[in-house]
Tab-separated table of C-alpha atoms and ligand atoms in Angstrom:
chain	number	residue	atom	x	y	z
A	1102	MET	CA	7.712	21.100	9.037
A	1103	ASN	CA	8.676	19.898	5.508
A	1104	MET	CA	11.074	17.026	6.066
A	1105	GLN	CA	13.213	15.557	3.358
A	1106	PRO	CA	12.462	11.889	2.627
A	1107	SER	CA	15.796	10.807	4.068
A	1108	GLU	CA	14.944	12.493	7.365
A	1109	VAL	CA	11.754	10.516	7.851
A	1110	LEU	CA	11.964	8.665	11.097
A	1111	LYS	CA	11.166	4.991	11.268
A	1112	PRO	CA	8.709	4.409	14.067
A	1113	ASN	CA	10.429	2.879	17.038
A	1114	LEU	CA	8.278	-0.033	18.089
A	1115	GLY	CA	10.465	-1.001	21.039
A	1116	THR	CA	9.193	-4.243	22.504
A	1117	MET	CA	5.865	-4.300	20.714
A	1118	PRO	CA	4.474	-7.713	19.776
A	1119	GLU	CA	5.776	-9.028	16.470
A	1120	PRO	CA	3.484	-9.982	13.569
A	1121	PRO	CA	2.661	-13.670	13.185
A	1122	PRO	CA	5.862	-15.692	12.628
A	1123	SER	CA	4.597	-17.357	9.473
A	1124	TYR	CA	3.939	-15.222	6.418
A	1125	ALA	CA	2.344	-18.125	4.613
A	1126	THR	CA	-0.669	-17.110	2.595
A	1127	ASP	CA	-3.145	-19.483	1.051
A	1128	GLY	CA	-3.863	-17.049	-1.782
A	1129	ALA	CA	-7.555	-16.754	-1.016
A	1130	GLU	CA	-9.191	-13.370	-0.838
A	1131	MET	CA	-11.075	-12.424	2.301
A	1132	PRO	CA	-14.340	-10.941	1.064
A	1133	PHE	CA	-16.024	-7.879	2.497
A	1134	GLY	CA	-18.802	-5.576	1.333
A	1135	ILE	CA	-18.402	-2.388	-0.659
A	1136	GLU	CA	-20.510	-0.623	1.953
A	1137	GLU	CA	-18.177	-1.686	4.735
A	1138	MET	CA	-15.526	0.613	6.052
A	1139	PHE	CA	-12.694	-0.142	8.444
A	1140	PHE	CA	-11.110	2.380	10.632
A	1141	SER	CA	-8.334	2.307	13.146
A	1142	LYS	CA	-6.417	4.705	15.281
A	1143	THR	CA	-2.750	4.334	16.115
A	1144	ASP	CA	-0.290	6.180	18.280
A	1145	LYS	CA	2.650	8.041	16.747
A	1146	ARG	CA	4.541	4.748	16.296
A	1147	GLY	CA	1.762	3.032	14.373
A	1148	VAL	CA	0.617	0.970	17.359
A	1149	ILE	CA	-3.112	0.283	17.165
A	1150	ASP	CA	-5.216	1.701	19.992
A	1151	ASP	CA	-8.698	1.772	18.480
A	1152	PHE	CA	-10.539	0.008	15.638
A	1153	ASN	CA	-13.999	-1.038	14.534
A	1154	ASP	CA	-15.844	-4.353	14.216
A	1155	VAL	CA	-15.301	-4.623	10.446
A	1156	PHE	CA	-11.559	-4.450	11.026
A	1157	VAL	CA	-11.756	-7.330	13.514
A	1158	ARG	CA	-13.984	-9.476	11.332
A	1159	VAL	CA	-12.078	-9.039	8.064
A	1160	SER	CA	-8.546	-9.187	9.494
A	1161	GLY	CA	-9.429	-12.249	11.554
A	1162	PHE	CA	-7.511	-10.861	14.523
A	1163	SER	CA	-9.364	-10.561	17.800
A	1164	GLY	CA	-9.719	-7.278	19.635
A	1165	GLU	CA	-7.072	-8.494	22.079
A	1166	ASP	CA	-4.688	-9.343	19.184
A	1167	LEU	CA	-5.097	-5.892	17.685
A	1168	CYS	CA	-5.091	-3.665	20.747
A	1169	GLY	CA	-1.507	-2.562	21.373
A	1170	ALA	CA	-0.155	-4.378	18.285
A	1171	PRO	CA	1.800	-2.561	15.550
A	1172	HIS	CA	-0.075	-2.067	12.295
A	1173	LYS	CA	2.605	-4.222	10.799
A	1174	ILE	CA	0.624	-7.173	12.197
A	1175	LEU	CA	-1.343	-6.968	8.924
A	1176	ARG	CA	1.653	-6.710	6.622
A	1177	HIS	CA	1.369	-8.848	3.529
A	1178	PRO	CA	4.628	-10.073	1.967
A	1179	ASP	CA	3.467	-8.884	-1.476
A	1180	MET	CA	3.383	-5.262	-0.302
A	1181	PRO	CA	6.289	-3.114	-1.516
A	1182	LYS	CA	8.022	-1.384	1.353
A	1183	ALA	CA	8.069	1.712	-0.908
A	1184	VAL	CA	4.397	2.255	-0.095
A	1185	PHE	CA	4.969	2.274	3.673
A	1186	TRP	CA	7.944	4.578	3.237
A	1187	LEU	CA	5.657	7.026	1.398
A	1188	LEU	CA	2.910	6.567	3.985
A	1189	TRP	CA	5.221	7.447	6.874
A	1190	ASN	CA	6.877	10.239	4.917
A	1191	GLY	CA	3.501	11.879	4.299
A	1192	LEU	CA	2.126	11.385	7.796
A	1193	GLN	CA	5.271	12.715	9.423
A	1194	ASN	CA	5.090	15.759	7.160
A	1195	GLY	CA	1.535	16.402	8.326
A	1196	GLU	CA	-0.084	15.173	5.097
A	1197	ALA	CA	-3.208	13.071	4.678
A	1198	VAL	CA	-2.102	10.007	2.701
A	1199	GLY	CA	-4.160	7.785	0.452
A	1200	ALA	CA	-2.694	4.392	-0.487
A	1201	TYR	CA	-3.660	1.007	-1.815
A	1202	VAL	CA	-2.682	-1.675	0.687
A	1203	LYS	CA	-2.859	-5.445	0.441
A	1204	ASN	CA	-3.234	-6.846	3.940
A	1205	ARG	CA	-2.811	-10.307	5.329
A	1206	THR	CA	-5.469	-11.814	7.573
A	1207	LYS	CA	-4.605	-13.835	10.656
A	1208	ASP	CA	-5.259	-17.091	8.798
A	1209	GLY	CA	-3.113	-16.133	5.792
A	1210	ARG	CA	-5.740	-14.802	3.411
A	1211	TYR	CA	-5.521	-11.329	1.869
A	1212	TYR	CA	-7.734	-8.319	1.274
A	1213	TRP	CA	-7.125	-5.088	-0.606
A	1214	VAL	CA	-8.089	-1.679	0.750
A	1215	PHE	CA	-7.735	1.923	-0.270
A	1216	ALA	CA	-6.601	3.518	2.981
A	1217	LEU	CA	-6.845	7.173	3.881
A	1218	ALA	CA	-4.630	7.969	6.859
A	1219	ALA	CA	-4.078	11.332	8.516
A	1220	PRO	CA	-2.369	12.752	11.596
A	1221	VAL	CA	-4.563	13.470	14.629
A	1222	ALA	CA	-3.557	14.986	17.961
A	1223	ASP	CA	-1.872	11.935	19.471
A	1224	GLY	CA	-1.324	9.640	16.496
A	1225	TYR	CA	-2.891	8.691	13.189
A	1226	PHE	CA	-6.397	7.823	12.105
A	1227	SER	CA	-7.064	5.730	9.038
A	1228	VAL	CA	-10.193	4.782	7.155
A	1229	ARG	CA	-10.249	2.024	4.552
A	1230	ILE	CA	-12.635	1.264	1.749
A	1231	LYS	CA	-12.853	-1.552	-0.770
A	1232	PRO	CA	-11.069	-0.556	-3.972
A	1233	THR	CA	-13.146	-1.168	-7.103
A	1234	SER	CA	-11.926	1.356	-9.668
A	1235	GLU	CA	-9.950	0.538	-12.827
A	1236	ILE	CA	-6.859	2.253	-11.450
A	1237	HIS	CA	-6.593	-0.439	-8.762
A	1238	LYS	CA	-5.838	-3.090	-11.413
A	1239	GLN	CA	-2.965	-0.960	-12.685
A	1240	VAL	CA	-1.693	-0.565	-9.136
A	1241	ILE	CA	-1.694	-4.327	-8.498
A	1242	ALA	CA	0.636	-4.795	-11.504
A	1243	LEU	CA	2.767	-1.846	-10.454
A	1244	TYR	CA	3.171	-3.153	-6.893
A	1245	GLU	CA	4.189	-6.579	-8.257
A	1246	GLU	CA	6.858	-4.936	-10.375
A	1247	ILE	CA	8.163	-2.771	-7.504
A	1248	ARG	CA	8.118	-5.616	-4.983
A	1249	ALA	CA	10.072	-7.835	-7.406
A	1250	ALA	CA	12.650	-5.065	-7.856
A	1251	GLU	CA	12.937	-4.685	-4.078
A	1252	LEU	CA	13.711	-8.362	-3.705
A	1253	THR	CA	15.981	-8.901	-6.699
A	1254	GLU	CA	17.858	-5.587	-6.554
A	1255	LYS	CA	17.832	-5.397	-2.744
A	1256	LEU	CA	16.494	-1.840	-2.851
A	1257	THR	CA	16.144	0.117	0.374
A	1258	ALA	CA	12.650	1.398	1.188
A	1259	GLU	CA	13.632	4.894	0.089
A	1260	GLU	CA	15.252	3.711	-3.160
A	1261	SER	CA	12.175	1.682	-3.876
A	1262	ALA	CA	9.917	4.668	-3.146
A	1263	GLN	CA	11.914	6.681	-5.699
A	1264	ARG	CA	11.413	3.827	-8.200
A	1265	LEU	CA	7.677	3.834	-7.509
A	1266	LEU	CA	7.522	7.621	-7.941
A	1267	GLN	CA	9.372	7.299	-11.249
A	1268	ARG	CA	6.895	4.677	-12.478
A	1269	LEU	CA	4.007	6.908	-11.404
A	1270	ARG	CA	5.552	9.741	-13.441
A	1271	ASP	CA	5.710	7.366	-16.430
A	1272	LEU	CA	1.989	6.779	-15.928
A	1273	GLY	CA	1.286	10.525	-15.973
A	1274	TYR	CA	1.276	11.390	-12.259
A	1275	PRO	CA	3.967	14.012	-11.588
A	1276	ASN	CA	4.223	13.051	-7.910
A	1277	TYR	CA	2.523	10.942	-5.235
A	1278	GLY	CA	0.146	13.790	-4.293
A	1279	TRP	CA	-1.266	13.798	-7.832
A	1280	PHE	CA	-1.581	10.030	-7.832
A	1281	GLN	CA	-3.367	9.761	-4.495
A	1282	SER	CA	-5.822	12.531	-5.445
A	1283	ALA	CA	-6.704	10.813	-8.703
A	1284	ALA	CA	-6.945	7.376	-7.076
A	1285	PHE	CA	-9.068	8.520	-4.146
A	1286	GLY	CA	-11.428	10.455	-6.434
A	1287	LEU	CA	-11.920	7.391	-8.640
A	1288	GLU	CA	-12.364	5.001	-5.707
A	1289	TYR	CA	-14.863	7.311	-4.052
A	1290	GLU	CA	-16.833	7.684	-7.282
A	1291	ALA	CA	-16.773	3.912	-7.971
A	1292	ARG	CA	-17.971	3.205	-4.431
A	1293	GLN	CA	-20.851	5.686	-4.721
A	1294	GLN	CA	-21.878	4.051	-7.996
A	1295	ALA	CA	-21.642	0.531	-6.589
A	1296	LEU	CA	-23.730	1.601	-3.618
A	1297	LYS	CA	-26.223	3.166	-6.047
A	1298	ALA	CA	-25.905	6.304	-3.949
A	1299	PRO	CA	-26.662	9.655	-5.595
A	1300	PRO	CA	-23.485	11.471	-6.557
A	1301	MET	CA	-22.247	14.056	-4.104
A	1302	MET	CA	-22.615	17.167	-6.212
A	1303	ASP	CA	-19.871	19.060	-4.403
A	1304	VAL	CA	-17.438	16.214	-5.204
A	1305	VAL	CA	-18.584	16.118	-8.834
A	1306	ASN	CA	-18.366	19.906	-9.247
A	1307	THR	CA	-14.961	20.105	-7.598
A	1308	LYS	CA	-13.610	17.303	-9.761
A	1309	VAL	CA	-14.905	18.885	-12.961
A	1310	ALA	CA	-13.620	22.312	-11.890
A	1311	SER	CA	-10.245	20.781	-11.120
A	1312	GLN	CA	-10.047	19.299	-14.632
A	1313	MET	CA	-11.131	22.618	-16.129
A	1314	THR	CA	-8.477	24.446	-14.084
A	1315	GLN	CA	-5.856	22.195	-15.623
A	1316	ASP	CA	-7.314	22.848	-19.108
A	1317	LEU	CA	-7.227	26.552	-18.322
A	1318	GLN	CA	-3.548	26.412	-17.428
A	1319	ARG	CA	-2.806	24.470	-20.616
A	1320	GLU	CA	-4.690	27.079	-22.669
A	1321	LEU	CA	-2.810	29.920	-20.955
A	1322	ALA	CA	0.489	28.203	-21.709
A	1323	ALA	CA	-0.555	27.743	-25.363
A	1324	LEU	CA	-1.533	31.422	-25.545
A	1325	ALA	CA	1.827	32.461	-24.079
A	1326	ALA	CA	3.554	30.261	-26.672
A	1327	GLU	CA	1.598	32.040	-29.466
A	1328	PHE	CA	2.971	35.347	-28.210
A	1329	ASP	CA	6.507	33.962	-28.066
A	1330	GLY	CA	6.109	32.777	-31.661
A	1331	ALA	CA	4.805	36.176	-32.805
A	1332	GLU	CA	8.159	37.855	-32.219
A	1333	ILE	CA	9.311	36.513	-35.566
A	1334	LEU	CA	6.559	38.518	-37.324
A	1335	THR	CA	7.812	41.867	-36.084
A	1336	ALA	CA	11.399	40.801	-36.711
A	1337	ASN	CA	10.444	40.056	-40.339
A	1338	MET	CA	8.718	43.403	-40.567
A	1339	LYS	CA	11.913	45.162	-39.451
A	1340	ILE	CA	14.042	43.193	-41.950
A	1341	PHE	CA	11.549	44.112	-44.622
A	1342	ALA	CA	11.631	47.803	-43.650
A	1343	ALA	CA	15.431	47.820	-43.834
A	1344	LYS	CA	15.218	46.966	-47.538
A	1345	LEU	CA	12.876	49.850	-48.324
A	1346	ASP	CA	13.895	53.238	-49.665
A	1347	GLN	CA	10.576	54.842	-49.093
A	1348	GLY	CA	8.479	54.223	-45.951
A	1349	ARG	CA	11.292	52.559	-44.026
A	1350	ALA	CA	10.832	54.772	-40.933
A	1351	VAL	CA	7.073	54.282	-40.823
A	1352	ILE	CA	7.189	50.475	-41.095
A	1353	ASN	CA	9.985	50.351	-38.569
A	1354	GLU	CA	7.917	52.420	-36.162
A	1355	VAL	CA	4.872	50.186	-36.702
A	1356	ALA	CA	6.993	47.079	-36.014
A	1357	LYS	CA	8.492	48.665	-32.899
A	1358	ASN	CA	5.085	49.586	-31.479
A	1359	TYR	CA	3.672	46.172	-32.242
A	1360	ASP	CA	6.678	44.611	-30.541
A	1361	LEU	CA	6.295	46.763	-27.437
A	1362	MET	CA	2.659	45.830	-27.099
A	1363	LEU	CA	3.395	42.156	-27.655
A	1364	ARG	CA	5.955	42.227	-24.853
A	1365	ASP	CA	3.573	44.069	-22.573
A	1366	ILE	CA	0.851	41.451	-23.118
A	1367	GLN	CA	3.406	38.647	-22.722
A	1368	GLY	CA	4.434	40.083	-19.339
A	1369	HIS	CA	0.832	40.155	-18.100
A	1370	LEU	CA	0.260	36.639	-19.365
A	1371	LYS	CA	3.279	35.206	-17.554
A	1372	THR	CA	1.857	36.359	-14.203
A	1373	LEU	CA	-1.218	34.210	-14.852
A	1374	LEU	CA	0.720	31.037	-15.492
A	1375	ALA	CA	0.780	28.907	-12.346
A	1376	LEU	CA	4.192	27.614	-11.370
A	1377	PRO	CA	4.602	23.901	-12.040
A	1378	GLN	CA	3.254	22.017	-9.046
A	1379	SER	CA	5.100	18.765	-9.459
A	1380	GLY	CA	7.914	19.650	-7.043
A	1381	GLY	CA	8.280	17.356	-4.016
A	1382	ILE	CA	6.268	14.261	-3.286
A	1383	TRP	CA	3.060	15.853	-2.066
A	1384	SER	CA	2.360	19.182	-3.779
A	1385	THR	CA	-0.775	19.144	-5.907
A	1386	PRO	CA	-2.787	21.798	-7.735
A	1387	GLU	CA	-5.523	23.381	-5.621
A	1388	GLY	CA	-8.339	21.750	-7.575
A	1389	GLN	CA	-7.000	18.249	-6.946
A	1390	LYS	CA	-6.352	19.005	-3.310
A	1391	ALA	CA	-9.928	20.255	-3.002
A	1392	SER	CA	-11.451	17.054	-4.355
A	1393	PHE	CA	-9.132	14.789	-2.323
A	1394	MET	CA	-10.039	16.599	0.898
A	1395	LEU	CA	-13.725	16.667	0.047
A	1396	CYS	CA	-13.822	12.891	-0.481
A	1397	GLY	CA	-12.021	12.558	2.871
A	1398	TYR	CA	-14.641	14.729	4.484
A	1399	HIS	CA	-17.525	12.639	3.155
A	1400	LEU	CA	-15.864	9.385	4.244
A	1401	LEU	CA	-15.247	10.793	7.696
A	1402	ASP	CA	-18.902	11.762	7.804
A	1403	GLU	CA	-19.766	8.063	7.525
A	1404	VAL	CA	-17.115	7.176	10.109
A	1405	VAL	CA	-18.460	9.665	12.669
A	1406	HIS	CA	-21.902	8.143	12.273
A	1407	ASP	CA	-20.722	4.499	12.408
A	1408	TYR	CA	-18.265	5.086	15.233
A	1409	GLU	CA	-20.884	6.546	17.544
A	1410	HIS	CA	-23.367	3.747	16.822
A	1411	GLU	CA	-20.838	0.971	17.108
A	1412	LYS	CA	-19.533	2.234	20.411
A	1413	ILE	CA	-23.044	2.511	21.835
A	1414	LYS	CA	-23.827	-1.043	20.601
A	1415	SER	CA	-20.697	-2.387	22.266
A	1416	GLY	CA	-21.871	-1.008	25.608
A	1417	ASP	CA	-18.807	1.227	25.781
A	1418	PRO	CA	-19.981	4.585	24.349
A	1419	ALA	CA	-17.377	6.831	22.772
A	1420	THR	CA	-15.948	9.433	25.108
A	1421	PRO	CA	-16.422	13.112	24.231
A	1422	GLU	CA	-12.647	13.267	23.535
A	1423	GLU	CA	-12.858	10.341	21.076
A	1424	MET	CA	-15.836	11.908	19.281
A	1425	HIS	CA	-14.144	15.285	19.254
A	1426	GLN	CA	-11.019	13.840	17.648
A	1427	ILE	CA	-12.891	12.270	14.732
A	1428	GLN	CA	-15.135	15.281	14.330
A	1429	SER	CA	-12.188	17.625	14.170
A	1430	LEU	CA	-10.468	15.380	11.626
A	1431	ARG	CA	-13.653	15.562	9.540
A	1432	SER	CA	-13.786	19.374	9.873
A	1433	GLY	CA	-10.081	19.497	8.998
A	1434	TYR	CA	-10.738	17.753	5.679
A	1435	LYS	CA	-13.614	20.150	4.986
A	1436	GLY	CA	-11.531	23.188	5.954
A	1437	HIS	CA	-8.659	22.178	3.653
A	1438	SER	CA	-11.106	21.542	0.843
A	1439	ASP	CA	-12.848	24.917	1.342
A	1440	ASP	CA	-9.497	26.722	1.326
A	1441	ALA	CA	-8.414	24.955	-1.852
A	1442	VAL	CA	-11.776	25.696	-3.531
A	1443	SER	CA	-11.521	29.336	-2.566
A	1444	ASP	CA	-8.011	29.515	-4.074
A	1445	CYS	CA	-9.383	28.027	-7.305
A	1446	VAL	CA	-12.204	30.589	-7.347
A	1447	LYS	CA	-9.745	33.432	-6.748
A	1448	SER	CA	-7.454	32.365	-9.549
A	1449	ALA	CA	-10.362	31.843	-12.002
A	1450	LEU	CA	-11.618	35.358	-11.169
A	1451	THR	CA	-8.154	36.854	-11.605
A	1452	ILE	CA	-7.736	35.112	-14.958
A	1453	GLN	CA	-11.161	36.275	-16.107
A	1454	ARG	CA	-10.413	39.920	-15.254
A	1455	ARG	CA	-6.899	39.929	-16.669
A	1456	ILE	CA	-7.973	38.327	-19.936
A	1457	GLU	CA	-10.686	40.958	-20.275
A	1458	PHE	CA	-7.991	43.587	-19.865
A	1459	LEU	CA	-5.665	41.797	-22.292
A	1460	LEU	CA	-8.441	41.583	-24.889
A	1461	ARG	CA	-8.554	45.390	-24.785
A	1462	MET	CA	-4.801	45.473	-25.324
A	1463	VAL	CA	-5.202	43.142	-28.278
A	1464	LEU	CA	-7.593	45.727	-29.722
A	1465	GLY	CA	-4.664	48.120	-29.501
A	1466	LEU	CA	-2.611	45.624	-31.479
A	1467	SER	CA	-5.334	45.664	-34.147
A	1468	THR	CA	-4.987	49.412	-34.499
A	1469	ILE	CA	-1.257	49.082	-35.166
A	1470	ARG	CA	-1.862	46.243	-37.573
A	1471	ILE	CA	-4.389	48.354	-39.496
A	1472	ALA	CA	-1.831	51.173	-39.663
A	1473	CYS	CA	0.555	48.645	-41.147
A	1474	ARG	CA	-2.029	47.551	-43.710
A	1475	VAL	CA	-2.656	51.183	-44.739
A	1476	GLU	CA	1.063	51.711	-45.096
A	1477	ALA	CA	1.366	48.536	-47.175
A	1478	GLY	CA	-1.364	49.944	-49.454
A	1479	SER	CA	0.381	53.236	-49.973
A	1480	LEU	CA	3.695	51.509	-50.701
A	1481	ARG	CA	2.111	48.911	-52.928
A	1482	GLN	CA	4.656	49.049	-55.740
A	1483	SER	CA	7.772	49.225	-53.658
A	1484	ALA	CA	6.552	47.194	-50.695
A	1485	HIS	CA	5.603	43.958	-52.296
A	1486	GLY	CA	5.619	41.252	-49.581
A	1487	LEU	CA	4.440	43.418	-46.710
A	1488	ASP	CA	0.953	42.101	-47.456
A	1489	THR	CA	2.094	38.604	-46.562
A	1490	ILE	CA	3.414	39.788	-43.209
A	1491	VAL	CA	0.208	41.706	-42.490
A	1492	GLY	CA	-1.760	38.576	-43.455
A	1493	ARG	CA	0.204	36.588	-40.879
A	1494	LEU	CA	-0.518	39.253	-38.276
A	1495	ASP	CA	-4.229	38.901	-39.108
A	1496	ASP	CA	-4.058	35.130	-38.577
A	1497	PHE	CA	-2.112	35.571	-35.347
A	1498	GLN	CA	-4.689	37.989	-33.958
A	1499	ASP	CA	-7.582	35.748	-34.926
A	1500	ARG	CA	-5.927	32.868	-33.118
A	1501	ILE	CA	-5.153	34.759	-29.923
A	1502	GLU	CA	-8.598	36.321	-29.772
A	1503	THR	CA	-10.208	32.910	-30.149
A	1504	ARG	CA	-7.944	31.491	-27.440
A	1505	MET	CA	-8.628	34.377	-25.085
A	1506	VAL	CA	-12.377	34.081	-25.486
A	1507	GLY	CA	-12.041	30.315	-24.859
A	1508	ILE	CA	-10.030	30.984	-21.690
A	1509	GLN	CA	-12.646	33.397	-20.428
A	1510	GLN	CA	-15.334	30.820	-21.062
A	1511	LEU	CA	-13.371	28.195	-19.121
A	1512	ALA	CA	-12.920	30.586	-16.192
A	1513	THR	CA	-16.675	31.314	-16.262
A	1514	ASP	CA	-17.446	27.578	-16.327
A	1515	ILE	CA	-15.175	27.015	-13.314
A	1516	LEU	CA	-16.907	29.779	-11.380
A	1517	ASP	CA	-20.311	28.349	-12.324
A	1518	ARG	CA	-19.187	24.999	-10.890
A	1519	ILE	CA	-17.567	26.040	-7.629
A	1520	GLY	CA	-18.004	29.761	-7.239
A	1521	ARG	CA	-21.578	29.620	-6.027
A	1522	PRO	CA	-23.133	27.914	-3.004
A	1523	GLN	CA	-22.976	24.157	-3.290
A	1524	GLY	CA	-25.402	21.466	-2.220
A	1525	ASN	CA	-25.599	17.718	-2.440
A	1526	VAL	CA	-28.183	15.873	-4.418
A	1527	LYS	CA	-29.651	13.679	-1.717
B	1817	LIG	C1	-2.356	4.886	10.436
B	1817	LIG	C2	-1.523	3.763	9.896
B	1817	LIG	C3	-2.126	2.722	9.237
B	1817	LIG	C4	-1.378	1.656	8.747
B	1817	LIG	N1	-2.022	0.639	8.130
B	1817	LIG	C5	-1.307	-0.424	7.710
B	1817	LIG	C6	-1.953	-1.550	7.126
B	1817	LIG	O1	-3.166	-1.579	6.965
B	1817	LIG	N2	-1.181	-2.604	6.719
B	1817	LIG	C7	0.179	-2.602	6.859
B	1817	LIG	O2	0.833	-3.592	6.493
B	1817	LIG	N3	0.820	-1.543	7.410
B	1817	LIG	C8	0.110	-0.470	7.827
B	1817	LIG	N4	0.755	0.599	8.374
B	1817	LIG	C9	2.229	0.654	8.284
B	1817	LIG	C10	2.942	-0.132	9.338
B	1817	LIG	O3	3.088	0.694	10.477
B	1817	LIG	C11	4.338	-0.564	8.837
B	1817	LIG	O4	5.077	0.579	8.465
B	1817	LIG	C12	4.244	-1.522	7.649
B	1817	LIG	O5	3.445	-2.612	7.940
B	1817	LIG	C13	5.608	-1.965	7.170
B	1817	LIG	O6	6.363	-2.416	8.207
B	1817	LIG	P1	7.907	-2.738	8.042
B	1817	LIG	O7	8.516	-1.642	7.232
B	1817	LIG	O8	8.456	-2.759	9.431
B	1817	LIG	O9	7.961	-4.052	7.341
B	1817	LIG	C14	0.030	1.650	8.900
B	1817	LIG	C15	0.632	2.714	9.566
B	1817	LIG	C16	-0.129	3.753	10.057
B	1817	LIG	C17	0.536	4.877	10.771
């Protein structure tokens, strides 16, 4: 299904009603509560076919205005088209997309939302919350910059999306998937705090485990780099041996064995290093995917509840099909999160076992190193300088053992967080 950005289809809106002719805004913000949530459902072209009361009240459009209108009816002129390009790119690739959107009300005011949109059977379903995290302030400035570039440099939507992605990379997010996971996690957390709601422990644990998984990968990479750097030690040992009259063969043999073991350990270590996940627009590490999906699941939980009540209140109860669609979207988020968590657990377990095995191999390295020390002792007069090399080997082994024990601890901490049954503090 993976489409290239250039292949993303623009929705064909045919003869759908156009947004209001005037884009005048009076600059005032349309207030709404942190506890409020909007949701809407569109068809595959982005034409609205269902929505809730909050949507009507805040947007200022009547039910009649909204029903059958393109979502573009809410488009604010400050919004970079890059964001909508990314939104459609993700949705048409089957991704759930999280994005900050500034919308325009019918009377020209504005309101900001963090929107979570996802494909459903016959269209797209999106939920919106009030953004209150620090990251939102950064995004407002970023959107201003991108929108200005669109207008002055006459960028196409795709060119502008590439510009936005580049700026996100500058800010430390390798792709849009990373950014939306971080942003959604922070918005969800900020909303829970503002609502004085107890933290969802599964969200907290998944977020912490995701951070620890990234630390773990960094530690593994640092360990692998230590091994790469150690090659110089055995090379020095061989150069040293070449200068000896007596003991040359023994020291050479020691260096060769040490080298072989180093390479063996290096090989095992490389298999534990995850491939970089920054390729494409959407790929994210499992831990981040898990927390993004979990936040989606909890939001959808609220939607399912509100939707049913609102529909009953309106005298037009939700049909079983409508309820089924939202419920399966909610289960979808949970399913994706569970899969991602289970992948994290599997890789933490693999790392734990392999490091245990590698620690035994490092013990083997110690034996060779001790043989080298003994040899250095017996050659003391003629082998001045071998002590220094052996001393460096001692330091190297201390460092790798410390790192390996640290890695095992991190893997254990991850498993303690997400590898056992979870429950929410309620
Ligand atoms: C599920 C869904 C939700 C959307 N929500 C909004 C929205 O809140 N505001 C908005 O301006 N566009 C929204 N869009 C995007 C619009 O369809 C449209 O791409 C956008 O307004 C830009 O239109 P333009 O490129 O024709 O100017 C949404 C699209 C989908 C599929």
